[in-house]
Structure formats: C-alpha cells, structure tokens
Amino acid sequence: TSKRNLPLTISIGVSYGEASFIELADLAQKDLDLALGRGGDQAIVREVDEEPRYYGGNTNPMEKRTRVRSRMISEALQEQIKQAPTTYIMGHMYPDMDSIGSALGVARIAMMLGKEAKVIIDRDKIGNDIKNLLEEINKYHETAKNIISPEDAFDEVTAEDLVVMVDHHKPSMSVAPYLSEETNKVVIIDHHRRGDEFPEKPILVYIEPYASSASELTAELFEYVSSDSNSINRIEATTMLGGIIVDTNNFSLRTGSRTFDAASYLQSVGANTTTIQRMLKEEPENYLTRMEIVKSMEFVSDGMAVAHGEEREFYRQVIAAQTADTILSMTNVEASFVIVRLDEDTVGISARSLGKVNVQRIMEKMGGGGHLTNAATQIKKQSITEIKEQLIKVINELNT
C-alpha cells in the first residue's frame, strides 16, 4: 500500500471492567469509532466509567476524504437546513479567522437554500484581528444582520432549530456552550482530532483531521449547492480564505492539494488577500510582547523549546500561538511550547512542531488536543511554574 501512497494503518478499541459483555462490546466499538475519528493509527483502551487512554497516533493523517464524501455531506447538510426553521452556527470561544470563516460559509449555504441562518459571536471575547474583521463585515448588511450574541441565541433557539458547531466539537469550548442541549439537531464540521468530549447523538458529523481548516471543508460543500441567487459574497470568501491562511501558517503546514483547490475557488468568487493582510496586521506592542516571551526560551530536551510569559500578566491566546510559530522558525527547534496566563484562573499552552514531534499527544496528556503539528490546551487554577514543570515531565516521558 505504501507504493501507492496509501499506507495501511490499524486502529484498535479495547474496553474492560465490571459490566456485561454487551456493554463492553458497545464501549469497545465506541473506542474504535473514536480512534478512527482521530485519524486512525492508534489504540484506545478504556475501563468502564473511566477516561480513555490513547496509544500510538504518530502518523501524520493522510488526505483520505474523497469528492464523493464531500458531496454526501453537503447533500445531508442541505437536507437538515431545509427541515429546520432557523440554523444557528457557532465556533469556539475566542474565535480565530477559521472559526468565523467556516461559520459564515455555512450561513451562506443556508441563505442559498432560502433559509434563515444566525452566526453566534461574543463581541466581548474577540481579538484585534476579529475586531477588524467585524468592522469590515459591517459594510455588508446582508452578512452583518445575521450575527447575534450568545444571549440572543439562547432566547431565540427552539428544539426544532439546527445547531452547527464549526472548527471544534467539544461543547465546553463553544461560544454558547449549552446551546447544543437546547435542540435535538446538532451538526459538527471540524478538522481537529476527535476527543472524548462530544455532543450527545449529533445527526451529522464531518470531522476530517487531515484537512487544513474548517474553512477548507466548508468551501468544498459549496460545489454541491445549486442556487442562482444569494451566492457567496466578497467578505465571506475573504474570511474563509483568511481562515485557511491562518491555520496553514501561509500554506506551509498541513497543506494538501485540496487546500489549494479550496483557496482557488475562494479567490475566484472574490476573496481579497490585501484585505486579509490588513485584518491580520500586528500591533507594535504585540510584536514587542512576543519578543519578551521569546527571551525566556530554553531547550528542555533535544529540539524541544519552551518559553513562558510573566505570571502576573494576562495575554491573548493568539499571542501564544504567534510566539510558538516564531520559535519554530529558529535553528535546531523541532517543537515549540509557549505558556501564558489568559486570565485570573486560566493558563494556556500553544504547541507547534515541524512533524517529527507529535505535539497533539503531548497536549492531550495536559488535557488539550489538536493536530500532530499544531495543538494547545488550557489549564485552570495552577501557576505557570507548576504547568511548566508538568509539561517538561510529559515531554521527557513521551521522548523516552
């Protein structure tokens, strides 16, 4: 199979404990589904009523999805949108360009079908890039009128409405965490490896861990939506292309042939790269803050660099991610980890690698997740020093 560039991998689901054989078989099957949802090449072992343990998963997930699968998902999604009075689309807390872009994309699909769609954004919890984006979106009334707050969404949603989670699949990470419980119709479109936390009985799941971004997945769905009116507008195409650019670090990480196909499509319908550059412009103080964090960098193992912010200073998650990217570009660095305090109770870690080191496994041990080359976690009620010691311990354990 490797000669055909389709390496064969094996996944295993194991369960044990005080339960009937039927319950154990059901749990083992769930473990196997979880392993496949995370990209395969791994074993998942779980004791009844305990958290799963992950083994393996070192292979960089290959591009396995086909045009047939994209078409099936697109048609299934359209059917669900048509049946629901309103579609509510939500990304994760502190959204990035990919989260907003994929949400706007799904909303546009609903509008092309003549249905009402609402995109949920918490304007109090956004970074500078998303503030710039929302100012740009305000120039497009048709798109701007569909953006609502989490509070309004809670007041308006009914059991018959459709909730679409984009760029994440853990309800606790949602911008409106309990919204998925208000309806019995939940759809997930995500490109992160599947974790144990998952909504109860979603009606449609499209998790592709080998896609570059949720915007790439959403862009492909447009191909199978037939409509003469309400086609995607310039700001929506621009935001989705921005999501791909941010998540691939300018097409340098997790980029497959389908990524360029999606980017080409978005460019053809009006995406503007100059607007993206303007929205992503960095403030001078942000750059200086990143350099301050870089100064604390130290190698804790061969090729493993760890840096951290000040204990009493609060940083935005995007600063940690950008700093990790900066450190990764340095000589002799195979993986970078940046630890910063996000608020009074929460410390965040951003992790990046060039592929030799699986940072997703390291972050998973710390309670987070992500991809082989790009992962993160958030930890409550601990100091940066304590978390740094834990991180170094996990790195050394997985390296031995």
mmCIF file with all atom_site columns, C-alpha atoms in Angstrom, residues 104-307:
data_model
loop_
_atom_site.group_PDB
_atom_site.id
_atom_site.type_symbol
_atom_site.label_atom_id
_atom_site.label_alt_id
_atom_site.label_comp_id
_atom_site.label_asym_id
_atom_site.label_entity_id
_atom_site.label_seq_id
_atom_site.pdbx_PDB_ins_code
_atom_site.Cartn_x
_atom_site.Cartn_y
_atom_site.Cartn_z
_atom_site.occupancy
_atom_site.B_iso_or_equiv
_atom_site.pdbx_formal_charge
_atom_site.auth_seq_id
_atom_site.auth_comp_id
_atom_site.auth_asym_id
_atom_site.auth_atom_id
_atom_site.pdbx_PDB_model_num
ATOM 1   C CA . LEU A 1 104 ? -20.135 32.475 7.642  1.00 0.00 ? 104 LEU A CA 1
ATOM 2   C CA . GLY A 1 105 ? -19.744 29.801 4.951  1.00 0.00 ? 105 GLY A CA 1
ATOM 3   C CA . VAL A 1 106 ? -22.397 27.512 6.497  1.00 0.00 ? 106 VAL A CA 1
ATOM 4   C CA . ALA A 1 107 ? -24.699 30.538 6.976  1.00 0.00 ? 107 ALA A CA 1
ATOM 5   C CA . ARG A 1 108 ? -24.301 31.371 3.289  1.00 0.00 ? 108 ARG A CA 1
ATOM 6   C CA . ILE A 1 109 ? -25.238 27.785 2.292  1.00 0.00 ? 109 ILE A CA 1
ATOM 7   C CA . ALA A 1 110 ? -28.436 28.196 4.343  1.00 0.00 ? 110 ALA A CA 1
ATOM 8   C CA . MET A 1 111 ? -29.183 31.541 2.645  1.00 0.00 ? 111 MET A CA 1
ATOM 9   C CA . MET A 1 112 ? -28.614 29.973 -0.797 1.00 0.00 ? 112 MET A CA 1
ATOM 10  C CA . LEU A 1 113 ? -31.333 27.481 0.165  1.00 0.00 ? 113 LEU A CA 1
ATOM 11  C CA . GLY A 1 114 ? -33.665 30.335 1.144  1.00 0.00 ? 114 GLY A CA 1
ATOM 12  C CA . LYS A 1 115 ? -33.450 29.578 4.875  1.00 0.00 ? 115 LYS A CA 1
ATOM 13  C CA . GLU A 1 116 ? -32.689 31.803 7.874  1.00 0.00 ? 116 GLU A CA 1
ATOM 14  C CA . ALA A 1 117 ? -29.228 31.478 9.483  1.00 0.00 ? 117 ALA A CA 1
ATOM 15  C CA . LYS A 1 118 ? -27.630 33.103 12.538 1.00 0.00 ? 118 LYS A CA 1
ATOM 16  C CA . VAL A 1 119 ? -23.895 33.241 13.333 1.00 0.00 ? 119 VAL A CA 1
ATOM 17  C CA . ILE A 1 120 ? -23.140 33.466 17.076 1.00 0.00 ? 120 ILE A CA 1
ATOM 18  C CA . ILE A 1 121 ? -20.243 35.749 18.082 1.00 0.00 ? 121 ILE A CA 1
ATOM 19  C CA . ASP A 1 122 ? -19.436 37.073 21.568 1.00 0.00 ? 122 ASP A CA 1
ATOM 20  C CA . ARG A 1 123 ? -18.115 40.571 20.808 1.00 0.00 ? 123 ARG A CA 1
ATOM 21  C CA . ASP A 1 124 ? -16.647 40.862 24.326 1.00 0.00 ? 124 ASP A CA 1
ATOM 22  C CA . LYS A 1 125 ? -14.294 37.923 23.736 1.00 0.00 ? 125 LYS A CA 1
ATOM 23  C CA . ILE A 1 126 ? -12.554 38.585 20.441 1.00 0.00 ? 126 ILE A CA 1
ATOM 24  C CA . GLY A 1 127 ? -9.014  39.528 19.432 1.00 0.00 ? 127 GLY A CA 1
ATOM 25  C CA . ASN A 1 128 ? -7.865  42.522 17.394 1.00 0.00 ? 128 ASN A CA 1
ATOM 26  C CA . ASP A 1 129 ? -7.968  40.583 14.095 1.00 0.00 ? 129 ASP A CA 1
ATOM 27  C CA . ILE A 1 130 ? -11.631 39.631 14.600 1.00 0.00 ? 130 ILE A CA 1
ATOM 28  C CA . LYS A 1 131 ? -12.500 43.222 15.625 1.00 0.00 ? 131 LYS A CA 1
ATOM 29  C CA . ASN A 1 132 ? -11.010 44.387 12.318 1.00 0.00 ? 132 ASN A CA 1
ATOM 30  C CA . LEU A 1 133 ? -12.953 41.661 10.525 1.00 0.00 ? 133 LEU A CA 1
ATOM 31  C CA . LEU A 1 134 ? -16.295 42.623 12.117 1.00 0.00 ? 134 LEU A CA 1
ATOM 32  C CA . GLU A 1 135 ? -15.741 46.261 11.102 1.00 0.00 ? 135 GLU A CA 1
ATOM 33  C CA . GLU A 1 136 ? -15.253 45.061 7.530  1.00 0.00 ? 136 GLU A CA 1
ATOM 34  C CA . ILE A 1 137 ? -18.341 42.794 7.747  1.00 0.00 ? 137 ILE A CA 1
ATOM 35  C CA . ASN A 1 138 ? -20.459 45.784 8.852  1.00 0.00 ? 138 ASN A CA 1
ATOM 36  C CA . LYS A 1 139 ? -20.083 47.151 5.297  1.00 0.00 ? 139 LYS A CA 1
ATOM 37  C CA . TYR A 1 140 ? -22.058 44.116 4.048  1.00 0.00 ? 140 TYR A CA 1
ATOM 38  C CA . HIS A 1 141 ? -25.548 44.426 5.539  1.00 0.00 ? 141 HIS A CA 1
ATOM 39  C CA . GLU A 1 142 ? -26.768 41.017 4.308  1.00 0.00 ? 142 GLU A CA 1
ATOM 40  C CA . THR A 1 143 ? -23.947 39.272 6.222  1.00 0.00 ? 143 THR A CA 1
ATOM 41  C CA . ALA A 1 144 ? -23.817 41.584 9.262  1.00 0.00 ? 144 ALA A CA 1
ATOM 42  C CA . LYS A 1 145 ? -27.550 41.237 10.080 1.00 0.00 ? 145 LYS A CA 1
ATOM 43  C CA . ASN A 1 146 ? -27.101 37.504 10.682 1.00 0.00 ? 146 ASN A CA 1
ATOM 44  C CA . ILE A 1 147 ? -24.582 37.940 13.523 1.00 0.00 ? 147 ILE A CA 1
ATOM 45  C CA . ILE A 1 148 ? -26.106 37.615 17.011 1.00 0.00 ? 148 ILE A CA 1
ATOM 46  C CA . SER A 1 149 ? -24.847 37.325 20.596 1.00 0.00 ? 149 SER A CA 1
ATOM 47  C CA . PRO A 1 150 ? -24.897 34.075 22.639 1.00 0.00 ? 150 PRO A CA 1
ATOM 48  C CA . GLU A 1 151 ? -27.580 35.598 24.894 1.00 0.00 ? 151 GLU A CA 1
ATOM 49  C CA . ASP A 1 152 ? -29.905 36.328 21.954 1.00 0.00 ? 152 ASP A CA 1
ATOM 50  C CA . ALA A 1 153 ? -29.311 32.816 20.594 1.00 0.00 ? 153 ALA A CA 1
ATOM 51  C CA . PHE A 1 154 ? -30.378 31.258 23.923 1.00 0.00 ? 154 PHE A CA 1
ATOM 52  C CA . ASP A 1 155 ? -33.560 33.357 23.921 1.00 0.00 ? 155 ASP A CA 1
ATOM 53  C CA . GLU A 1 156 ? -34.495 32.537 20.316 1.00 0.00 ? 156 GLU A CA 1
ATOM 54  C CA . VAL A 1 157 ? -33.482 28.879 19.751 1.00 0.00 ? 157 VAL A CA 1
ATOM 55  C CA . THR A 1 158 ? -36.150 26.160 19.753 1.00 0.00 ? 158 THR A CA 1
ATOM 56  C CA . ALA A 1 159 ? -35.995 22.349 19.785 1.00 0.00 ? 159 ALA A CA 1
ATOM 57  C CA . GLU A 1 160 ? -36.744 22.311 16.027 1.00 0.00 ? 160 GLU A CA 1
ATOM 58  C CA . ASP A 1 161 ? -33.815 24.552 15.084 1.00 0.00 ? 161 ASP A CA 1
ATOM 59  C CA . LEU A 1 162 ? -30.500 23.250 13.758 1.00 0.00 ? 162 LEU A CA 1
ATOM 60  C CA . VAL A 1 163 ? -27.226 23.976 15.609 1.00 0.00 ? 163 VAL A CA 1
ATOM 61  C CA . VAL A 1 164 ? -23.986 23.663 13.614 1.00 0.00 ? 164 VAL A CA 1
ATOM 62  C CA . MET A 1 165 ? -20.673 23.534 15.518 1.00 0.00 ? 165 MET A CA 1
ATOM 63  C CA . VAL A 1 166 ? -17.732 24.585 13.314 1.00 0.00 ? 166 VAL A CA 1
ATOM 64  C CA . ASP A 1 167 ? -13.958 24.360 13.946 1.00 0.00 ? 167 ASP A CA 1
ATOM 65  C CA . HIS A 1 168 ? -14.499 22.451 17.229 1.00 0.00 ? 168 HIS A CA 1
ATOM 66  C CA . HIS A 1 169 ? -16.517 19.541 18.572 1.00 0.00 ? 169 HIS A CA 1
ATOM 67  C CA . LYS A 1 170 ? -16.263 19.902 22.355 1.00 0.00 ? 170 LYS A CA 1
ATOM 68  C CA . PRO A 1 171 ? -19.394 21.651 23.712 1.00 0.00 ? 171 PRO A CA 1
ATOM 69  C CA . SER A 1 172 ? -17.360 23.161 26.590 1.00 0.00 ? 172 SER A CA 1
ATOM 70  C CA . MET A 1 173 ? -15.286 25.087 24.012 1.00 0.00 ? 173 MET A CA 1
ATOM 71  C CA . SER A 1 174 ? -18.332 26.569 22.237 1.00 0.00 ? 174 SER A CA 1
ATOM 72  C CA . VAL A 1 175 ? -19.041 30.292 22.264 1.00 0.00 ? 175 VAL A CA 1
ATOM 73  C CA . ALA A 1 176 ? -22.533 29.273 23.520 1.00 0.00 ? 176 ALA A CA 1
ATOM 74  C CA . PRO A 1 177 ? -21.717 26.079 25.481 1.00 0.00 ? 177 PRO A CA 1
ATOM 75  C CA . TYR A 1 178 ? -25.252 24.937 26.314 1.00 0.00 ? 178 TYR A CA 1
ATOM 76  C CA . LEU A 1 179 ? -26.926 25.779 23.010 1.00 0.00 ? 179 LEU A CA 1
ATOM 77  C CA . SER A 1 180 ? -26.393 22.252 21.646 1.00 0.00 ? 180 SER A CA 1
ATOM 78  C CA . GLU A 1 181 ? -28.532 20.941 24.534 1.00 0.00 ? 181 GLU A CA 1
ATOM 79  C CA . GLU A 1 182 ? -31.475 23.175 23.581 1.00 0.00 ? 182 GLU A CA 1
ATOM 80  C CA . THR A 1 183 ? -32.151 21.233 20.364 1.00 0.00 ? 183 THR A CA 1
ATOM 81  C CA . ASN A 1 184 ? -32.049 17.621 19.241 1.00 0.00 ? 184 ASN A CA 1
ATOM 82  C CA . LYS A 1 185 ? -30.411 18.570 15.926 1.00 0.00 ? 185 LYS A CA 1
ATOM 83  C CA . VAL A 1 186 ? -26.638 19.110 16.100 1.00 0.00 ? 186 VAL A CA 1
ATOM 84  C CA . VAL A 1 187 ? -24.185 19.049 13.164 1.00 0.00 ? 187 VAL A CA 1
ATOM 85  C CA . ILE A 1 188 ? -20.381 19.097 13.558 1.00 0.00 ? 188 ILE A CA 1
ATOM 86  C CA . ILE A 1 189 ? -17.893 20.340 10.931 1.00 0.00 ? 189 ILE A CA 1
ATOM 87  C CA . ASP A 1 190 ? -14.332 20.191 12.261 1.00 0.00 ? 190 ASP A CA 1
ATOM 88  C CA . HIS A 1 191 ? -10.730 19.427 11.332 1.00 0.00 ? 191 HIS A CA 1
ATOM 89  C CA . HIS A 1 192 ? -9.338  18.635 14.794 1.00 0.00 ? 192 HIS A CA 1
ATOM 90  C CA . ARG A 1 193 ? -8.727  15.094 16.017 1.00 0.00 ? 193 ARG A CA 1
ATOM 91  C CA . ARG A 1 194 ? -11.775 13.875 17.859 1.00 0.00 ? 194 ARG A CA 1
ATOM 92  C CA . GLY A 1 195 ? -11.605 13.951 21.662 1.00 0.00 ? 195 GLY A CA 1
ATOM 93  C CA . ASP A 1 196 ? -13.639 12.076 24.256 1.00 0.00 ? 196 ASP A CA 1
ATOM 94  C CA . GLU A 1 197 ? -15.967 15.018 24.963 1.00 0.00 ? 197 GLU A CA 1
ATOM 95  C CA . PHE A 1 198 ? -18.651 15.027 22.276 1.00 0.00 ? 198 PHE A CA 1
ATOM 96  C CA . PRO A 1 199 ? -22.295 16.132 21.908 1.00 0.00 ? 199 PRO A CA 1
ATOM 97  C CA . GLU A 1 200 ? -24.997 13.532 22.605 1.00 0.00 ? 200 GLU A CA 1
ATOM 98  C CA . LYS A 1 201 ? -26.192 11.897 19.360 1.00 0.00 ? 201 LYS A CA 1
ATOM 99  C CA . PRO A 1 202 ? -25.319 14.509 16.684 1.00 0.00 ? 202 PRO A CA 1
ATOM 100 C CA . ILE A 1 203 ? -27.306 13.991 13.457 1.00 0.00 ? 203 ILE A CA 1
ATOM 101 C CA . LEU A 1 204 ? -24.329 14.687 11.149 1.00 0.00 ? 204 LEU A CA 1
ATOM 102 C CA . VAL A 1 205 ? -20.589 14.546 11.871 1.00 0.00 ? 205 VAL A CA 1
ATOM 103 C CA . TYR A 1 206 ? -17.945 15.763 9.402  1.00 0.00 ? 206 TYR A CA 1
ATOM 104 C CA . ILE A 1 207 ? -14.593 15.527 11.186 1.00 0.00 ? 207 ILE A CA 1
ATOM 105 C CA . GLU A 1 208 ? -11.598 15.365 8.851  1.00 0.00 ? 208 GLU A CA 1
ATOM 106 C CA . PRO A 1 209 ? -8.322  15.658 10.842 1.00 0.00 ? 209 PRO A CA 1
ATOM 107 C CA . TYR A 1 210 ? -6.222  15.753 7.652  1.00 0.00 ? 210 TYR A CA 1
ATOM 108 C CA . ALA A 1 211 ? -7.946  18.912 6.327  1.00 0.00 ? 211 ALA A CA 1
ATOM 109 C CA . SER A 1 212 ? -6.084  22.180 6.798  1.00 0.00 ? 212 SER A CA 1
ATOM 110 C CA . SER A 1 213 ? -9.036  24.055 8.258  1.00 0.00 ? 213 SER A CA 1
ATOM 111 C CA . ALA A 1 214 ? -12.786 24.093 8.768  1.00 0.00 ? 214 ALA A CA 1
ATOM 112 C CA . SER A 1 215 ? -12.961 26.796 6.076  1.00 0.00 ? 215 SER A CA 1
ATOM 113 C CA . GLU A 1 216 ? -11.446 24.352 3.558  1.00 0.00 ? 216 GLU A CA 1
ATOM 114 C CA . LEU A 1 217 ? -14.098 21.743 4.416  1.00 0.00 ? 217 LEU A CA 1
ATOM 115 C CA . THR A 1 218 ? -16.901 24.321 4.167  1.00 0.00 ? 218 THR A CA 1
ATOM 116 C CA . ALA A 1 219 ? -15.628 25.734 0.863  1.00 0.00 ? 219 ALA A CA 1
ATOM 117 C CA . GLU A 1 220 ? -15.873 22.263 -0.699 1.00 0.00 ? 220 GLU A CA 1
ATOM 118 C CA . LEU A 1 221 ? -19.544 21.977 0.298  1.00 0.00 ? 221 LEU A CA 1
ATOM 119 C CA . PHE A 1 222 ? -20.466 24.978 -1.912 1.00 0.00 ? 222 PHE A CA 1
ATOM 120 C CA . GLU A 1 223 ? -19.741 22.966 -5.057 1.00 0.00 ? 223 GLU A CA 1
ATOM 121 C CA . TYR A 1 224 ? -22.880 20.892 -4.496 1.00 0.00 ? 224 TYR A CA 1
ATOM 122 C CA . VAL A 1 225 ? -25.315 23.690 -3.595 1.00 0.00 ? 225 VAL A CA 1
ATOM 123 C CA . SER A 1 226 ? -27.396 24.757 -6.589 1.00 0.00 ? 226 SER A CA 1
ATOM 124 C CA . SER A 1 227 ? -28.663 28.329 -6.455 1.00 0.00 ? 227 SER A CA 1
ATOM 125 C CA . ASP A 1 228 ? -28.969 31.196 -8.906 1.00 0.00 ? 228 ASP A CA 1
ATOM 126 C CA . SER A 1 229 ? -29.201 33.814 -6.162 1.00 0.00 ? 229 SER A CA 1
ATOM 127 C CA . ASN A 1 230 ? -27.685 34.612 -2.761 1.00 0.00 ? 230 ASN A CA 1
ATOM 128 C CA . SER A 1 231 ? -24.245 33.353 -3.840 1.00 0.00 ? 231 SER A CA 1
ATOM 129 C CA . ILE A 1 232 ? -21.219 33.855 -1.564 1.00 0.00 ? 232 ILE A CA 1
ATOM 130 C CA . ASN A 1 233 ? -20.127 37.489 -1.292 1.00 0.00 ? 233 ASN A CA 1
ATOM 131 C CA . ARG A 1 234 ? -16.671 39.050 -1.183 1.00 0.00 ? 234 ARG A CA 1
ATOM 132 C CA . ILE A 1 235 ? -16.306 39.392 2.618  1.00 0.00 ? 235 ILE A CA 1
ATOM 133 C CA . GLU A 1 236 ? -17.402 35.784 3.265  1.00 0.00 ? 236 GLU A CA 1
ATOM 134 C CA . ALA A 1 237 ? -14.967 34.416 0.674  1.00 0.00 ? 237 ALA A CA 1
ATOM 135 C CA . THR A 1 238 ? -12.212 36.658 2.089  1.00 0.00 ? 238 THR A CA 1
ATOM 136 C CA . THR A 1 239 ? -12.818 35.474 5.686  1.00 0.00 ? 239 THR A CA 1
ATOM 137 C CA . MET A 1 240 ? -12.780 31.806 4.641  1.00 0.00 ? 240 MET A CA 1
ATOM 138 C CA . LEU A 1 241 ? -9.536  32.245 2.694  1.00 0.00 ? 241 LEU A CA 1
ATOM 139 C CA . GLY A 1 242 ? -8.142  34.096 5.733  1.00 0.00 ? 242 GLY A CA 1
ATOM 140 C CA . GLY A 1 243 ? -9.074  31.070 7.862  1.00 0.00 ? 243 GLY A CA 1
ATOM 141 C CA . ILE A 1 244 ? -7.102  28.763 5.554  1.00 0.00 ? 244 ILE A CA 1
ATOM 142 C CA . ILE A 1 245 ? -4.100  31.136 5.512  1.00 0.00 ? 245 ILE A CA 1
ATOM 143 C CA . VAL A 1 246 ? -4.020  31.455 9.321  1.00 0.00 ? 246 VAL A CA 1
ATOM 144 C CA . ASP A 1 247 ? -4.461  27.723 10.016 1.00 0.00 ? 247 ASP A CA 1
ATOM 145 C CA . THR A 1 248 ? -1.793  26.679 7.491  1.00 0.00 ? 248 THR A CA 1
ATOM 146 C CA . ASN A 1 249 ? 0.623   29.463 8.501  1.00 0.00 ? 249 ASN A CA 1
ATOM 147 C CA . ASN A 1 250 ? 0.624   30.848 4.950  1.00 0.00 ? 250 ASN A CA 1
ATOM 148 C CA . PHE A 1 251 ? 0.238   27.419 3.284  1.00 0.00 ? 251 PHE A CA 1
ATOM 149 C CA . SER A 1 252 ? 3.316   25.983 4.993  1.00 0.00 ? 252 SER A CA 1
ATOM 150 C CA . LEU A 1 253 ? 1.675   23.453 7.395  1.00 0.00 ? 253 LEU A CA 1
ATOM 151 C CA . ARG A 1 254 ? -0.973  20.715 6.833  1.00 0.00 ? 254 ARG A CA 1
ATOM 152 C CA . THR A 1 255 ? -1.453  21.799 3.229  1.00 0.00 ? 255 THR A CA 1
ATOM 153 C CA . GLY A 1 256 ? -2.785  19.254 0.707  1.00 0.00 ? 256 GLY A CA 1
ATOM 154 C CA . SER A 1 257 ? -3.882  19.554 -2.911 1.00 0.00 ? 257 SER A CA 1
ATOM 155 C CA . ARG A 1 258 ? -7.475  20.070 -1.737 1.00 0.00 ? 258 ARG A CA 1
ATOM 156 C CA . THR A 1 259 ? -6.334  23.102 0.291  1.00 0.00 ? 259 THR A CA 1
ATOM 157 C CA . PHE A 1 260 ? -5.161  24.860 -2.864 1.00 0.00 ? 260 PHE A CA 1
ATOM 158 C CA . ASP A 1 261 ? -8.356  23.819 -4.692 1.00 0.00 ? 261 ASP A CA 1
ATOM 159 C CA . ALA A 1 262 ? -10.440 25.461 -1.946 1.00 0.00 ? 262 ALA A CA 1
ATOM 160 C CA . ALA A 1 263 ? -8.226  28.580 -1.944 1.00 0.00 ? 263 ALA A CA 1
ATOM 161 C CA . SER A 1 264 ? -8.512  28.789 -5.745 1.00 0.00 ? 264 SER A CA 1
ATOM 162 C CA . TYR A 1 265 ? -12.319 28.584 -5.545 1.00 0.00 ? 265 TYR A CA 1
ATOM 163 C CA . LEU A 1 266 ? -12.494 31.317 -2.883 1.00 0.00 ? 266 LEU A CA 1
ATOM 164 C CA . GLN A 1 267 ? -10.176 33.549 -4.910 1.00 0.00 ? 267 GLN A CA 1
ATOM 165 C CA . SER A 1 268 ? -12.421 33.063 -7.956 1.00 0.00 ? 268 SER A CA 1
ATOM 166 C CA . VAL A 1 269 ? -15.521 34.262 -6.063 1.00 0.00 ? 269 VAL A CA 1
ATOM 167 C CA . GLY A 1 270 ? -13.896 37.461 -4.838 1.00 0.00 ? 270 GLY A CA 1
ATOM 168 C CA . ALA A 1 271 ? -11.604 36.733 -1.852 1.00 0.00 ? 271 ALA A CA 1
ATOM 169 C CA . ASN A 1 272 ? -9.216  39.645 -1.345 1.00 0.00 ? 272 ASN A CA 1
ATOM 170 C CA . THR A 1 273 ? -5.759  38.818 0.053  1.00 0.00 ? 273 THR A CA 1
ATOM 171 C CA . THR A 1 274 ? -4.959  42.513 0.631  1.00 0.00 ? 274 THR A CA 1
ATOM 172 C CA . THR A 1 275 ? -7.978  42.771 2.970  1.00 0.00 ? 275 THR A CA 1
ATOM 173 C CA . ILE A 1 276 ? -6.738  39.663 4.825  1.00 0.00 ? 276 ILE A CA 1
ATOM 174 C CA . GLN A 1 277 ? -3.293  41.227 5.291  1.00 0.00 ? 277 GLN A CA 1
ATOM 175 C CA . ARG A 1 278 ? -4.899  44.403 6.622  1.00 0.00 ? 278 ARG A CA 1
ATOM 176 C CA . MET A 1 279 ? -7.077  42.463 9.106  1.00 0.00 ? 279 MET A CA 1
ATOM 177 C CA . LEU A 1 280 ? -4.126  40.374 10.304 1.00 0.00 ? 280 LEU A CA 1
ATOM 178 C CA . LYS A 1 281 ? -1.792  43.342 10.799 1.00 0.00 ? 281 LYS A CA 1
ATOM 179 C CA . GLU A 1 282 ? 0.012   43.151 14.100 1.00 0.00 ? 282 GLU A CA 1
ATOM 180 C CA . GLU A 1 283 ? 0.136   46.000 16.603 1.00 0.00 ? 283 GLU A CA 1
ATOM 181 C CA . PRO A 1 284 ? 3.689   47.094 17.564 1.00 0.00 ? 284 PRO A CA 1
ATOM 182 C CA . GLU A 1 285 ? 3.098   46.266 21.255 1.00 0.00 ? 285 GLU A CA 1
ATOM 183 C CA . ASN A 1 286 ? 2.079   42.716 20.302 1.00 0.00 ? 286 ASN A CA 1
ATOM 184 C CA . TYR A 1 287 ? 5.367   42.237 18.480 1.00 0.00 ? 287 TYR A CA 1
ATOM 185 C CA . LEU A 1 288 ? 7.333   43.538 21.478 1.00 0.00 ? 288 LEU A CA 1
ATOM 186 C CA . THR A 1 289 ? 5.320   41.254 23.801 1.00 0.00 ? 289 THR A CA 1
ATOM 187 C CA . ARG A 1 290 ? 6.199   38.242 21.634 1.00 0.00 ? 290 ARG A CA 1
ATOM 188 C CA . MET A 1 291 ? 9.877   39.136 21.728 1.00 0.00 ? 291 MET A CA 1
ATOM 189 C CA . GLU A 1 292 ? 9.726   39.366 25.544 1.00 0.00 ? 292 GLU A CA 1
ATOM 190 C CA . ILE A 1 293 ? 8.304   35.835 25.700 1.00 0.00 ? 293 ILE A CA 1
ATOM 191 C CA . VAL A 1 294 ? 10.944  34.576 23.223 1.00 0.00 ? 294 VAL A CA 1
ATOM 192 C CA . LYS A 1 295 ? 13.661  35.854 25.601 1.00 0.00 ? 295 LYS A CA 1
ATOM 193 C CA . SER A 1 296 ? 12.547  33.260 28.192 1.00 0.00 ? 296 SER A CA 1
ATOM 194 C CA . MET A 1 297 ? 13.026  30.376 25.716 1.00 0.00 ? 297 MET A CA 1
ATOM 195 C CA . GLU A 1 298 ? 15.017  27.345 26.858 1.00 0.00 ? 298 GLU A CA 1
ATOM 196 C CA . PHE A 1 299 ? 15.654  23.884 25.423 1.00 0.00 ? 299 PHE A CA 1
ATOM 197 C CA . VAL A 1 300 ? 14.227  21.256 27.803 1.00 0.00 ? 300 VAL A CA 1
ATOM 198 C CA . SER A 1 301 ? 15.121  18.322 25.554 1.00 0.00 ? 301 SER A CA 1
ATOM 199 C CA . ASP A 1 302 ? 16.728  17.756 22.179 1.00 0.00 ? 302 ASP A CA 1
ATOM 200 C CA . GLY A 1 303 ? 14.934  20.131 19.767 1.00 0.00 ? 303 GLY A CA 1
ATOM 201 C CA . MET A 1 304 ? 12.187  20.950 22.316 1.00 0.00 ? 304 MET A CA 1
ATOM 202 C CA . ALA A 1 305 ? 11.949  24.652 23.185 1.00 0.00 ? 305 ALA A CA 1
ATOM 203 C CA . VAL A 1 306 ? 9.733   26.015 25.977 1.00 0.00 ? 306 VAL A CA 1
ATOM 204 C CA . ALA A 1 307 ? 9.015   29.711 26.614 1.00 0.00 ? 307 ALA A CA 1
#
